[in-house]
Amino acid sequence: MSFNLVMIGPPGAGKGTQADRVCRAYGIPKISTGDILREAVHDGTSLGRQVKETIATGSLVSDEIMIGVVRERLGRPDARRGFILDGFPRTVTQAKALDEMIDGRGPIIAIVMSVPEPELVRRLGVRRVCADCGTTYGGPGSVTESSGAGRCTRCGGLLVQRDDDNIDVIRQRLRVFTEATEPLVRYYEGRPTFASINGLQPPDKVTADLRAHIETALAMSRAGGRAEA
Ligand code: AMP
């Protein structure tokens, strides 16, 4: 049965790492809107030029642009059997648009990962990414460990700090999460497919909780419960 997983959580909660694990386990694509935007900036496309400044300051890109990006991505064949969204929706307007886009394409399983702010600041401060392939290092439970020479063990690229992982922008992104994204939790929490997961636990335990919740939500959907409500 296809399903659509939505990962909600502040920056540094471990959404990307966990989404990678789940997409491998279920064979469905992980769609990270942050990755899509960063690639566009890197490639200098017209989308990239539009969003560059917004990302640099830690604010949210407009709902209109983001909904367009996700609509296009979900229209591709590999997303027909389900997907994992990492970083979208981030506002209630985006969540409503997503409901319309996937009407009849399996349930939305929404997960919020919670981690206290001091730990988020610590994690984002030590996070490094490969400048070439984007692999994340030093994040919570990252499957990867760098070679110790500041190089990516997958492709040899240079490990760098994300531009928006500096302390001022981190604080702004956390503020934005509290104001714009937390209302999303209220949007989804009445649904039987919603769950909150403690992101402070060891990464393997977070993955186990996540998979257990997905299985429960799918069983409810198969049983014709109100999982798609
Ligand atoms: P992330 O990698 O998910 O932390 O996203 C990096 C940045 O991309 C965010 O700080 C926003 O500026 C932008 N962004 C990513 N996804 C969205 C979204 N769904 N809505 C608005 N802005 C987004």
PDB file of N, CA, C and O in Angstrom, residues 1 214-225:
ATOM      1  N   MET A   1       0.849  -1.197   0.000  1.00  0.00           N
ATOM      2  CA  MET A   1       0.000   0.000   0.000  1.00  0.00           C
ATOM      3  C   MET A   1       0.884   1.246   0.000  1.00  0.00           C
ATOM      4  O   MET A   1       1.876   1.312   0.714  1.00  0.00           O
ATOM      5  N   ILE A 214       4.472   3.910  11.339  1.00  0.00           N
ATOM      6  CA  ILE A 214       4.047   3.754   9.940  1.00  0.00           C
ATOM      7  C   ILE A 214       3.225   2.474   9.794  1.00  0.00           C
ATOM      8  O   ILE A 214       2.153   2.465   9.166  1.00  0.00           O
ATOM      9  N   GLU A 215       3.706   1.383  10.394  1.00  0.00           N
ATOM     10  CA  GLU A 215       2.985   0.106  10.277  1.00  0.00           C
ATOM     11  C   GLU A 215       1.594   0.194  10.912  1.00  0.00           C
ATOM     12  O   GLU A 215       0.614  -0.307  10.357  1.00  0.00           O
ATOM     13  N   THR A 216       1.508   0.850  12.055  1.00  0.00           N
ATOM     14  CA  THR A 216       0.199   0.994  12.719  1.00  0.00           C
ATOM     15  C   THR A 216      -0.746   1.814  11.837  1.00  0.00           C
ATOM     16  O   THR A 216      -1.918   1.461  11.647  1.00  0.00           O
ATOM     17  N   ALA A 217      -0.207   2.910  11.288  1.00  0.00           N
ATOM     18  CA  ALA A 217      -1.060   3.784  10.462  1.00  0.00           C
ATOM     19  C   ALA A 217      -1.524   3.049   9.209  1.00  0.00           C
ATOM     20  O   ALA A 217      -2.685   3.169   8.791  1.00  0.00           O
ATOM     21  N   LEU A 218      -0.633   2.238   8.624  1.00  0.00           N
ATOM     22  CA  LEU A 218      -1.017   1.497   7.419  1.00  0.00           C
ATOM     23  C   LEU A 218      -2.059   0.434   7.743  1.00  0.00           C
ATOM     24  O   LEU A 218      -3.005   0.224   6.979  1.00  0.00           O
ATOM     25  N   ALA A 219      -1.884  -0.221   8.881  1.00  0.00           N
ATOM     26  CA  ALA A 219      -2.864  -1.239   9.280  1.00  0.00           C
ATOM     27  C   ALA A 219      -4.233  -0.593   9.467  1.00  0.00           C
ATOM     28  O   ALA A 219      -5.260  -1.139   9.043  1.00  0.00           O
ATOM     29  N   MET A 220      -4.247   0.595  10.061  1.00  0.00           N
ATOM     30  CA  MET A 220      -5.525   1.303  10.248  1.00  0.00           C
ATOM     31  C   MET A 220      -6.156   1.633   8.907  1.00  0.00           C
ATOM     32  O   MET A 220      -7.354   1.503   8.711  1.00  0.00           O
ATOM     33  N   SER A 221      -5.308   2.057   7.964  1.00  0.00           N
ATOM     34  CA  SER A 221      -5.833   2.430   6.646  1.00  0.00           C
ATOM     35  C   SER A 221      -6.402   1.212   5.931  1.00  0.00           C
ATOM     36  O   SER A 221      -7.466   1.271   5.321  1.00  0.00           O
ATOM     37  N   ARG A 222      -5.657   0.083   6.015  1.00  0.00           N
ATOM     38  CA  ARG A 222      -6.118  -1.134   5.347  1.00  0.00           C
ATOM     39  C   ARG A 222      -7.442  -1.600   5.933  1.00  0.00           C
ATOM     40  O   ARG A 222      -8.319  -2.076   5.233  1.00  0.00           O
ATOM     41  N   ALA A 223      -7.567  -1.413   7.240  1.00  0.00           N
ATOM     42  CA  ALA A 223      -8.788  -1.864   7.895  1.00  0.00           C
ATOM     43  C   ALA A 223      -9.958  -0.917   7.586  1.00  0.00           C
ATOM     44  O   ALA A 223     -11.055  -1.092   8.111  1.00  0.00           O
ATOM     45  N   GLY A 224      -9.646   0.070   6.769  1.00  0.00           N
ATOM     46  CA  GLY A 224     -10.727   0.997   6.393  1.00  0.00           C
ATOM     47  C   GLY A 224     -11.085   1.964   7.497  1.00  0.00           C
ATOM     48  O   GLY A 224     -12.169   2.527   7.528  1.00  0.00           O
ATOM     49  N   GLY A 225     -10.113   2.152   8.411  1.00  0.00           N
ATOM     50  CA  GLY A 225     -10.348   3.106   9.486  1.00  0.00           C
ATOM     51  C   GLY A 225     -10.401   4.519   8.927  1.00  0.00           C
ATOM     52  O   GLY A 225     -10.461   4.713   7.714  1.00  0.00           O
TER      53      GLY A 225
END
